[in-house]
Each structure stands twice: as C-alpha cells, then as structure tokens.
Coordinates of C-alpha atoms and ligand atoms in Angstrom, one line a residue:
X1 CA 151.8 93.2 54.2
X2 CA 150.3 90.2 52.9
X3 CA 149.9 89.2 49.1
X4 CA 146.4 90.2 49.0
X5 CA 147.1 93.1 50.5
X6 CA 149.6 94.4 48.3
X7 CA 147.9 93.2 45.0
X8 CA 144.6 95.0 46.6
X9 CA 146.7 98.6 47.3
X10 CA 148.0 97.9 43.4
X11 CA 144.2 97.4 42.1
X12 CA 143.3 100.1 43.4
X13 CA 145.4 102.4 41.7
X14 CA 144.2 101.1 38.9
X15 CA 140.7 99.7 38.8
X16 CA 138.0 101.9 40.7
X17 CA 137.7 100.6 44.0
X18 CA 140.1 97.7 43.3
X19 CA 137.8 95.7 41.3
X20 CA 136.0 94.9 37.8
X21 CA 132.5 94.6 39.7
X22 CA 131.5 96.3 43.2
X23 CA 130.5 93.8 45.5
X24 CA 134.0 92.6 45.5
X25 CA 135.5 94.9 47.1
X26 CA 134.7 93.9 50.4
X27 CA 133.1 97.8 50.9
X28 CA 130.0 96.2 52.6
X29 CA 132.1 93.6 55.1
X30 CA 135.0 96.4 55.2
X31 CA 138.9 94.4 55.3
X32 CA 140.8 93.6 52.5
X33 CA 139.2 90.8 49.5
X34 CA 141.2 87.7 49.5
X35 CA 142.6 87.3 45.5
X36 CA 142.0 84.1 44.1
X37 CA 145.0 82.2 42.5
X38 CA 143.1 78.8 41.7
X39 CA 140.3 76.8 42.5
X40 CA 138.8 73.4 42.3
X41 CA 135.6 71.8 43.2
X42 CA 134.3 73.4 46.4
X43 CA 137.6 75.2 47.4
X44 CA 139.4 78.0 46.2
X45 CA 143.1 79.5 47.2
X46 CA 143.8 83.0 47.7
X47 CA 147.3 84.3 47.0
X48 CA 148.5 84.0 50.4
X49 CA 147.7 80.7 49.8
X50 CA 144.8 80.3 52.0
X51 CA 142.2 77.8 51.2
X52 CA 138.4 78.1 51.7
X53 CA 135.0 76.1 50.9
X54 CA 133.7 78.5 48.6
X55 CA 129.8 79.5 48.4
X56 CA 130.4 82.2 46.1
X57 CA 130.9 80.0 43.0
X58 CA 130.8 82.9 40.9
X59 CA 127.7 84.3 42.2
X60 CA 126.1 80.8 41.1
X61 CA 128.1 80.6 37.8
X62 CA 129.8 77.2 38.5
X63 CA 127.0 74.7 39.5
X64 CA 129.1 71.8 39.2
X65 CA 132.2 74.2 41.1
X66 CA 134.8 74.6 40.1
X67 CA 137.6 73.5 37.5
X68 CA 135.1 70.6 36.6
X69 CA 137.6 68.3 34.7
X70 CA 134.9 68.2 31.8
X71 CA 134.3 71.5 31.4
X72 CA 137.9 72.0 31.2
X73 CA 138.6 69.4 28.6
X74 CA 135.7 70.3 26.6
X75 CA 136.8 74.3 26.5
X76 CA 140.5 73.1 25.3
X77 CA 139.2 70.9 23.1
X78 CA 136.8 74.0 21.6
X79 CA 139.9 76.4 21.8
X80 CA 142.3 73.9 20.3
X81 CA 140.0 75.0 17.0
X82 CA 139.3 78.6 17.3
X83 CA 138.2 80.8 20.2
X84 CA 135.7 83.1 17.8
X85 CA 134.7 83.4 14.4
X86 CA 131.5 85.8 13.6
X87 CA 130.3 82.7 12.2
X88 CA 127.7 80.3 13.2
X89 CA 129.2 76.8 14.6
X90 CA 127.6 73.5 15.7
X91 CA 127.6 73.9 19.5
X92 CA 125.4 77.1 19.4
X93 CA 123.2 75.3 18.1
X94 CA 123.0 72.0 20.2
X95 CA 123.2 74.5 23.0
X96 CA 120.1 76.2 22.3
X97 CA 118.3 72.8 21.1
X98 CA 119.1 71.5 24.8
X99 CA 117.6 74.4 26.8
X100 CA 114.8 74.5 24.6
X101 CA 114.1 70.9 25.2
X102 CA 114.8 71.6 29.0
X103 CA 112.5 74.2 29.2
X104 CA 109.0 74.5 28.9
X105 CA 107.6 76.9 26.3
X106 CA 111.0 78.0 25.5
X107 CA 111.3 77.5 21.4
X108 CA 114.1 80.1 20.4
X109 CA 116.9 81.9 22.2
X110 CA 119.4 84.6 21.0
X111 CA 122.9 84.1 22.5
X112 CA 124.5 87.2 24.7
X113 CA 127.7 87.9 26.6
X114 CA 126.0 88.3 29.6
X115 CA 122.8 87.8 31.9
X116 CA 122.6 91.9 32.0
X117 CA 122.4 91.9 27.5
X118 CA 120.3 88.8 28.4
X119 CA 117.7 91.4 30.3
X120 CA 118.4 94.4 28.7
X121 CA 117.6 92.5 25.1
X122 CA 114.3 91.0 26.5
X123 CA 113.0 94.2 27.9
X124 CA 113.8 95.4 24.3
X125 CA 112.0 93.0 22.5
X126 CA 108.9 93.1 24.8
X127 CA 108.8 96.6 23.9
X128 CA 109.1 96.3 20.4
X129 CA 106.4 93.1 20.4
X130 CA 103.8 94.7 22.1
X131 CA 104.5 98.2 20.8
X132 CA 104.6 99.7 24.0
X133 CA 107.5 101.5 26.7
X134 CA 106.5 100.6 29.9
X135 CA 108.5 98.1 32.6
X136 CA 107.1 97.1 35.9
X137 CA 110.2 95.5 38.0
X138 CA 110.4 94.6 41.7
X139 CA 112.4 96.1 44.2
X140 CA 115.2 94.1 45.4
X141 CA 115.4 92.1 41.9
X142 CA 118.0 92.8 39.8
X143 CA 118.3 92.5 36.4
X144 CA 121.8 93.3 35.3
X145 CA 123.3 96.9 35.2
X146 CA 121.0 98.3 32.3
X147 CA 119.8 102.1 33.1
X148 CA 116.5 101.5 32.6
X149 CA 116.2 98.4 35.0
X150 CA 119.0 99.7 38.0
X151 CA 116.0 101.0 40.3
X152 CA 115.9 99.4 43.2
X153 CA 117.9 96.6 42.0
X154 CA 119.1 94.6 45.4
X155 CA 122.1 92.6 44.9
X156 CA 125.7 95.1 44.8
X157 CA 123.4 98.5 43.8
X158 CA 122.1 97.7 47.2
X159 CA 125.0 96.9 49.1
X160 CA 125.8 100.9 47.5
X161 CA 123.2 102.0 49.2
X162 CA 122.3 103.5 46.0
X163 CA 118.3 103.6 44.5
X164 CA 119.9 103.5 41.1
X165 CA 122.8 105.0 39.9
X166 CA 124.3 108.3 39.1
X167 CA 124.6 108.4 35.5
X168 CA 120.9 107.3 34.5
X169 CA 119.5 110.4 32.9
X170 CA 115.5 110.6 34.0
X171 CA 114.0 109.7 30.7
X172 CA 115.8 106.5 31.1
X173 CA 114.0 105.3 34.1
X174 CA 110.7 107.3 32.9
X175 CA 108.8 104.3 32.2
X176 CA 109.9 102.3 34.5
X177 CA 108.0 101.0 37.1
X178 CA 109.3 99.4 40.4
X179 CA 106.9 97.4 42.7
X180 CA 107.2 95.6 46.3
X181 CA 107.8 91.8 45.9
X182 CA 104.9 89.6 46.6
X183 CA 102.5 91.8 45.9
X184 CA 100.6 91.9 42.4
X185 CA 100.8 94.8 40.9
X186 CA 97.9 96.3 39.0
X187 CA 99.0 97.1 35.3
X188 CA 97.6 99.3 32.7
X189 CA 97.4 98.6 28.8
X190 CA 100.4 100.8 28.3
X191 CA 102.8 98.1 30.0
X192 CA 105.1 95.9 27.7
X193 CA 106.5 93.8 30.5
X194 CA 106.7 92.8 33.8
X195 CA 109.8 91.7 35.1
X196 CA 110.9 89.3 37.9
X197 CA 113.0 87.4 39.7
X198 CA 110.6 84.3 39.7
X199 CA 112.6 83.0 42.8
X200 CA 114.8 86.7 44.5
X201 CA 118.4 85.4 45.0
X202 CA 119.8 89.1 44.9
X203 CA 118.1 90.5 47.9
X204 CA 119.4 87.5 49.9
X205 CA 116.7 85.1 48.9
X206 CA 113.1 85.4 49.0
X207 CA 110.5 82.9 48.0
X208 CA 107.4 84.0 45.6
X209 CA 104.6 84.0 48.1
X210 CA 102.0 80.9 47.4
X211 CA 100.0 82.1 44.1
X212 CA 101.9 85.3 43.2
X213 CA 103.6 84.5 40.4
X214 CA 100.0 82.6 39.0
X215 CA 98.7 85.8 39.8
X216 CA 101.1 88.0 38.2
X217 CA 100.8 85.9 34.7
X218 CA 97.1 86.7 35.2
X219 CA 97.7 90.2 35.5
X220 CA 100.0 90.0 32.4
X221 CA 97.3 88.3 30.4
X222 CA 94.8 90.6 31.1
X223 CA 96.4 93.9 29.9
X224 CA 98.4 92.0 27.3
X225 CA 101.8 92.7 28.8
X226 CA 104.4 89.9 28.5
X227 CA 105.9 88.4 31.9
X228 CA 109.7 88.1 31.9
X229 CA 111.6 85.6 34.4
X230 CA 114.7 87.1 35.0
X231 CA 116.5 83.3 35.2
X232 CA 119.8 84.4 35.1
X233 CA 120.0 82.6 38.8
X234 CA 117.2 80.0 38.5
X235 CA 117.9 78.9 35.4
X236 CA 119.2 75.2 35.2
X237 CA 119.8 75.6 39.0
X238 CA 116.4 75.0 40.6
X239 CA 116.3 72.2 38.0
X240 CA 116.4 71.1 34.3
X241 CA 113.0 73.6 33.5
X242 CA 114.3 76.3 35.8
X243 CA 111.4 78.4 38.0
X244 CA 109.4 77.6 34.9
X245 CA 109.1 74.0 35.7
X246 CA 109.1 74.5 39.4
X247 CA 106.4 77.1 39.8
X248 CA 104.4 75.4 36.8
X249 CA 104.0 79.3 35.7
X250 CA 105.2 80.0 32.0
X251 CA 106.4 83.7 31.1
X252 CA 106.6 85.0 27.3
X253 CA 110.0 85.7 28.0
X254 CA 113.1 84.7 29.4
X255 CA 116.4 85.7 30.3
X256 CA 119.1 83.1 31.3
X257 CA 123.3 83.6 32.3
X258 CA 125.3 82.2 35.0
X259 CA 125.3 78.0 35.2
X260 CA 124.4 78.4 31.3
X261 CA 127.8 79.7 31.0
X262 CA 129.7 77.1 32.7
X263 CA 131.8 79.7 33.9
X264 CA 132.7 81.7 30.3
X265 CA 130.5 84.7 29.6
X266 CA 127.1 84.0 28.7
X267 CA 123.6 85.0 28.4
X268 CA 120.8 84.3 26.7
X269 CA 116.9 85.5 26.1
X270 CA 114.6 83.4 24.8
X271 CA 110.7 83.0 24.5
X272 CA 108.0 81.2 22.1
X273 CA 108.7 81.3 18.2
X274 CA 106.1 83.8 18.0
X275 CA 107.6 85.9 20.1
X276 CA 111.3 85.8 19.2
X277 CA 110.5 86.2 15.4
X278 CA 110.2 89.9 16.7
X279 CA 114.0 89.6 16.9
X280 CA 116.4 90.7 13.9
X281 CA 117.3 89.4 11.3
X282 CA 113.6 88.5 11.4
X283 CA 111.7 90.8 12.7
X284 CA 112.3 94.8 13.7
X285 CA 114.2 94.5 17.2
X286 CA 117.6 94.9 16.8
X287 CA 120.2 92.9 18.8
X288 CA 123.6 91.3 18.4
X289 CA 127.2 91.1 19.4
X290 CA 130.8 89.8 18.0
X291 CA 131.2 87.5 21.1
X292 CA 127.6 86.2 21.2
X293 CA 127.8 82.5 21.1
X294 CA 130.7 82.0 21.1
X295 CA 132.2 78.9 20.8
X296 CA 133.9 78.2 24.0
X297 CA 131.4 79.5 25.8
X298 CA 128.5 77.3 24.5
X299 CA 131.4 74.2 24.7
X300 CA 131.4 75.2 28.6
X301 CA 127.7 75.5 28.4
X302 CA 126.8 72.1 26.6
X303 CA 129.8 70.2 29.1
X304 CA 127.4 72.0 32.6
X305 CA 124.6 70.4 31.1
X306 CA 125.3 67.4 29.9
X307 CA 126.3 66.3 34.0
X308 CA 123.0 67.6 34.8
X309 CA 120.0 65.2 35.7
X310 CA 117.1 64.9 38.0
X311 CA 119.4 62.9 40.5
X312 CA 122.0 66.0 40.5
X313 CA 119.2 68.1 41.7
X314 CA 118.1 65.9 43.8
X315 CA 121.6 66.2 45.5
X316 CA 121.9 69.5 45.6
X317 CA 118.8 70.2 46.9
X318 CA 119.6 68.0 49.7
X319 CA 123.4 69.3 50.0
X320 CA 121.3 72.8 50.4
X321 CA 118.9 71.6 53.1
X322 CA 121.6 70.3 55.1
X323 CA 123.6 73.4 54.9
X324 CA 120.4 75.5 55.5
X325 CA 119.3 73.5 58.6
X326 CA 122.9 73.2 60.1
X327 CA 123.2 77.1 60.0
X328 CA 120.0 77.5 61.3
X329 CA 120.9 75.4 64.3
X330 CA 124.0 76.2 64.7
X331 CA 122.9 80.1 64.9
X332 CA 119.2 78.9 66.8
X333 CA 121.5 77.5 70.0
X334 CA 124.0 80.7 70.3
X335 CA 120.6 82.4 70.7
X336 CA 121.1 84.1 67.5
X337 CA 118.1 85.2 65.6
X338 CA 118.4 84.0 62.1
X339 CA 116.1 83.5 58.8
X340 CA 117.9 80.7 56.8
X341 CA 115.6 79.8 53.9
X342 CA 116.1 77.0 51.0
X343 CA 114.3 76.8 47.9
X344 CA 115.6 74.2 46.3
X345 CA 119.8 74.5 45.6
X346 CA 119.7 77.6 46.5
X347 CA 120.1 79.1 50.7
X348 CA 119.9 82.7 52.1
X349 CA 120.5 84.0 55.7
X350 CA 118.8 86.6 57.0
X351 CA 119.6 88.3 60.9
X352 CA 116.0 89.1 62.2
X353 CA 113.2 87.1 64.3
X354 CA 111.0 87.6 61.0
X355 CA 110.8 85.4 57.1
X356 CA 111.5 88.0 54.9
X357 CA 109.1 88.0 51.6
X358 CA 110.6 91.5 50.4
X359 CA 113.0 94.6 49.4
X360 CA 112.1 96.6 52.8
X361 CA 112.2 93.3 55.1
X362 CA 115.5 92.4 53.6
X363 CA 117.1 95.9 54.3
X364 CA 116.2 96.3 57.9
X365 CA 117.8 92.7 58.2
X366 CA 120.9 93.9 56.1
X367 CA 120.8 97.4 58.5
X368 CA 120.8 95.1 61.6
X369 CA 124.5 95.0 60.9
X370 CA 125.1 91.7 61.8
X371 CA 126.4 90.0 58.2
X372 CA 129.9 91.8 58.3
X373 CA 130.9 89.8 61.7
X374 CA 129.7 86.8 60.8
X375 CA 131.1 87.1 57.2
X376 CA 134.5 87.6 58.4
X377 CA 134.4 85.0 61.4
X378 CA 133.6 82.5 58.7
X379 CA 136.3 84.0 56.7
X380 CA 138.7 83.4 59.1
X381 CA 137.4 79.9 59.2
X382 CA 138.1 79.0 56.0
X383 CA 135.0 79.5 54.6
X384 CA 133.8 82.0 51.7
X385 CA 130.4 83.4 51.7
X386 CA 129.7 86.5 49.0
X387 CA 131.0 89.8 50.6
X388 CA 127.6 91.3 51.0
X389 CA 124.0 90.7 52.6
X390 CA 122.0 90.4 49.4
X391 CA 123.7 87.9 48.1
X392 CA 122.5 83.9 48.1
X393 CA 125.0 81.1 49.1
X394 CA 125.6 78.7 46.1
X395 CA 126.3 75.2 47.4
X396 CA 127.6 73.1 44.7
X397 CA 127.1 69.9 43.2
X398 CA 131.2 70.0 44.5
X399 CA 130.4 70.4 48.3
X400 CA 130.6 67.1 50.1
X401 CA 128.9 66.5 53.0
X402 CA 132.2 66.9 55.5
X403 CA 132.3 70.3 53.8
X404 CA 128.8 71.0 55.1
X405 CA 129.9 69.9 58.5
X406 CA 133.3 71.6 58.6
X407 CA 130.7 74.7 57.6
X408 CA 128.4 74.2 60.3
X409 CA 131.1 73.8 62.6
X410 CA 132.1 77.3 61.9
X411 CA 128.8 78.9 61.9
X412 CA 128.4 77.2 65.3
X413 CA 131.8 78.7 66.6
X414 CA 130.5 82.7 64.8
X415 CA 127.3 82.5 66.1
X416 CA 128.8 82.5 69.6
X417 CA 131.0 85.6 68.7
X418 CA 127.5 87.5 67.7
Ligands
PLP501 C1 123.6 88.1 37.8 C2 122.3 88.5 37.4 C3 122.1 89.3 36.2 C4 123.2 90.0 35.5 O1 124.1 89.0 34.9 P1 125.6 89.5 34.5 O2 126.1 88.3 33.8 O3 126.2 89.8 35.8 O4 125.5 90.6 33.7 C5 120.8 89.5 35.8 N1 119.7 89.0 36.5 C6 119.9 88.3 37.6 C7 118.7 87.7 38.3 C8 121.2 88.0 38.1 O5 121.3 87.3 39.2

C-alpha cells in the first residue's frame, strides 16, 4: 500500500468520502487522490513523494503558485503580531482601498471567509436593496454551496451528478431562477438579481457569447434588478479590473475569493457606495463573521497584489495560450477531438468536435467519458489537472515555459492512449 493510499483508507473513516470538499476525492476520475505534503511554485509533492506541475493551484487560489516567498514572509510577519482580533487593523483596509482602486465602480467591500459568504451575502443584500426575493442564475455557474444558489451549479455538484442537493428544503430554491448560459433571460420587476459567472470557469470554461453580458446589464436595468459577477475566479486573474475591466460591462455587485486570498480564506462582496450602505452597521442587511478580515488573510491578500501588474498578465496570458495551443495540437495530431479554449489566464478542455457556449454542451462533453483517461495518463506523467471535467486549468504566473513543454509532451503521449 502506498502512503496515499493508506492516509486515503484513514480519511475515509473519518471524513465523508475522504475529504473536506467533494471534487477531491477523485469520485469522478475513480483511483485513489494523491495527498499533498508540500509545494512550491508550479510543483507540488504528494506523500509518496511524487512530484507534479500542478494546474490545480487551489482551484485558482494561488496565482502567483505556490509558497510565493512573499506571501510567506508577509503572513509570518502578520502572525508574528496576532492571527485575529475582532478588531479592525490596517491591512483590511489598504486591502479594500487596492481592489477598489483596481476595480472599476467598485467603492466598498465587506470582507468574508469565503467566495460562497461572498455570494450568499450579495444575493442577500440585493434582496434587501431592491426589496425583492427573486434570483436568476445560470446553469453550470456556481456560486458557492449556498441552498438557494446550488441549482444547477457545474463545478463538484456537477461532477455529483446532482441538480442541487439533498438537504435544500423547496422554499429555499422557490425563487430561484436558473437559466441556459448565453442566452438573455427575460426578467420580471419581481427579480432582485441576476447572477453570473461573467467568464464560466466551473463548467470547464465557457466564454460569454459576443454582447451577452451588455445585454444582460440591459436587461437588469430595465426591470431594475441588480447584476452580480460572481468574480470569485475572474477576479484579479483576467487582470487588475477583473471581467469588469475586460468585458467593459459594470454589475451593481460583486463577489470576489480565491487569488484575493493569496491562499488563506477569503471572500469578499462589494458594489457602489450606494449600494453597500444597504449593508449593516449602516443600513438593514445583516452580515458578519469573527474571521472576516482577518489579518493574515488580507497580509496574504495585499503581498498577491502587490506582484501583480499589467506585465504579469501579460505573461500569463501568454503562459495560457501556449499551454492552450500545445494541448490542442498535441490532442488535434492523435486525431483526438478536443475543445481547448483560453480567455485570457485561464484554459479549459473540452472532448467533442463542437465550442461549447453552455451547461447542456458541457455535459455531453463531460458524458463522452473521455476526461478520466486522459486525467490519469497525465497523472502518471507528472502532471496535475483538477480531478473532474468542470473544472478550468490554472497556469500560474509560476509555470515556466519548459513546464509548458514537459506538459505538452505528456498530452501528446495521452492523446495517443485515447
Ligand atoms: C470557488 C467559487 C465560489 C465559492 O468559493 P469558496 O471559497 O469555495 O466558498 C463561488 N463562486 C465561484 C465562481 C467560484 O469559482
């Protein structure tokens, strides 16, 4: 029995499924997860001491990848004084003046744990600012495990095979809405929000379709709803503004997580003054939490963004479209039939002969059951992908370019297997 092994038969005697969030446990791919004893940069180690290029980077958490000797120093630095308080500090606050000054027609934020707070508290306070229950979402985004926003939420619900979840009483989902990406929903004057994933990374990745997320602020603005970019993933990634600043279309609201973290728990929601004066203490929408905040969380946080620049994009995006094109080659000459789209940092792989633009395109790829053998001939290779076929690959601004080819070379060597 290997290490991983053993410490996977212990896990699950302990943890359902062996794990603290589903997708890990390998349930999609089958085999056993590999148990990760340290990483740095673009590689991690597993417990049997096996080392891979890593594109799971926490599910896009660790931009920079990881152990980024910054980040590092600046969360002991921030423990060295105090890991939490319930008191304001300094870094919160240069924290939120720095996305607000990243992002355009973002003015205030409110601090979470998590990108799922981050979505559940912005549905919340577009509820309680326009005075009214209903949520449109998209199938095949997800927005964090929240009852309300589970439907037909891509991602690890889908690689379930579950709409929503058990445990979501009716009423909770009542007013929700879920509609097929890329298409424009009509809305009524009883919707509070729309939500989206302004670029879909959780249902592999999907591009917004020329003009529909224009369209969809249209729609917003002419029942009065608020529009809500789910940024948790294209947040800080696509660039400095986010999808905001790529897709020149600005939401009411926002909810951010992952690279804003630096790799400690954070989200955050934000939105125009107006709008976040809904918020408590200030205005009637209640939110809060002992860890919100906290302070080495935004020290992580401030050390991510103070290495990130228009040039760092720049390099990722280009680290992304090598990786993108070399897979797509590399598949395109085994005669493999392969979607590999790039939007900016950010790559996806779809099996299929077909660009997928939504929820029921990216399933019948997903049921082609190609991903598993290719996951685990790439495993075997020394290279990490996420364990399921919903999820995006996250180059980092880590990967060099002989961890591209090394990559490409072992696509190249799958692709022949499929
Ligand atoms: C990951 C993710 C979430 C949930 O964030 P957690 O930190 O896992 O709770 C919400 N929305 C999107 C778009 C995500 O990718």
């Amino acid at each position: 029995m290997t290490i991983n092994e053993d410490l996977f038969a212990r896990a699950k005697a302990v943890l359902p499924g062996g794990v603290n969030s589903p997708v890990r446990a390998f349930l999609s791919v089958g085999g056993t997860p590999y148990f990760v004893s340290r990483a740095e940069g673009s590689r991690v180690w597993d417990e049997d001491g096996k080392e891979y290029i890593d594109f799971v980077q926490s599910y896009g958490a660790s931009i920079l990848g990881h152990a980024n000797p910054t980040v590092l120093a600046a969360v002991g630095d921030a423990a060295s004084r105090g890991t939490t308080f319930g008191a304001p500090t300094r870094s919160e606050v240069e924290l939120a003046e720095k996305v607000c000054s990243w992002v355009p027609g973002l003015e205030k934020v409110r601090m979470t744990s998590s990108g799922t707070e981050a979505a559940m508290s912005a549905i919340r306070l577009a509820r309680g600012a326009t005075g009214r229950n209903k949520v449109v979402k998209f199938a095949g985004c997800y927005h964090g495990h929240t009852d309300s926003l589970l439907a037909a939420g891509g991602s690890g619900v889908a690689n379930q095979g579950l709409v929503g979840s058990a445990g979501v009483p009716e009423a909770a989902v009542a007013d929700t809405v879920v509609a097929p990406y890329n298409i424009v929903p009509t809305l009524d004057e009883d919707t509070a929000v729309l939500a989206i994933e302004p670029v879909a990374a959780n249902m592999g990745l999907v591009a917004p379709a020329p003009g529909f997320l224009e369209a969809c602020r249209a729609e917003c603005d002419r029942v009065g709803a608020l529009l809500l970019f789910d940024e948790v993933i294209t947040g800080f990634r696509l660039g400095q503004g986010g999808a905001t600043t790529w897709s020149g279309v600005q939401p009411d609201v926002w909810a951010f997580g992952k690279v804003i973290g630096g790799g400690l728990p954070v989200g955050m929601f934000g939105g125009s003054h107006e709008v976040m004066d809904h918020v408590a203490p200030l205005g009637p929408v209640y939110q809060g939490g002992t860890l919100s905040g906290n302070p080495l969380a935004t020290a992580a946080g401030l050390a991510v963004l103070s290495q990130l620049d228009d040039d760092r994009y720049t390099a990722l995006t280009a680290t992304a479209a090598a990786l993108a094109s070399g897979l797509a080659e590399a598949m395109a000459s085994a005669g493999v039939a392969v979607q590999v789209p790039q939007i900016g940092p950010l790559v996806g792989i779809f099996f299929g002969d077909e660009p997928v633009t939504n929820y029921d395109e990216a399933k019948a790829s997903a049921d082609r059951g190609m991903y598993p053998t290719f996951f685990h001939g790439m495993l075997e290779r020394g290279i990490a992908l996420a364990p399921g076929p919903y999820e995006a690959i996250f180059p980092s601004l880590s990967h060099t370019e002989a961890d591209i080819a090394q990559t490409i070379e072992a696509a190249a060597e799958v692709a022949s297997t499929l």
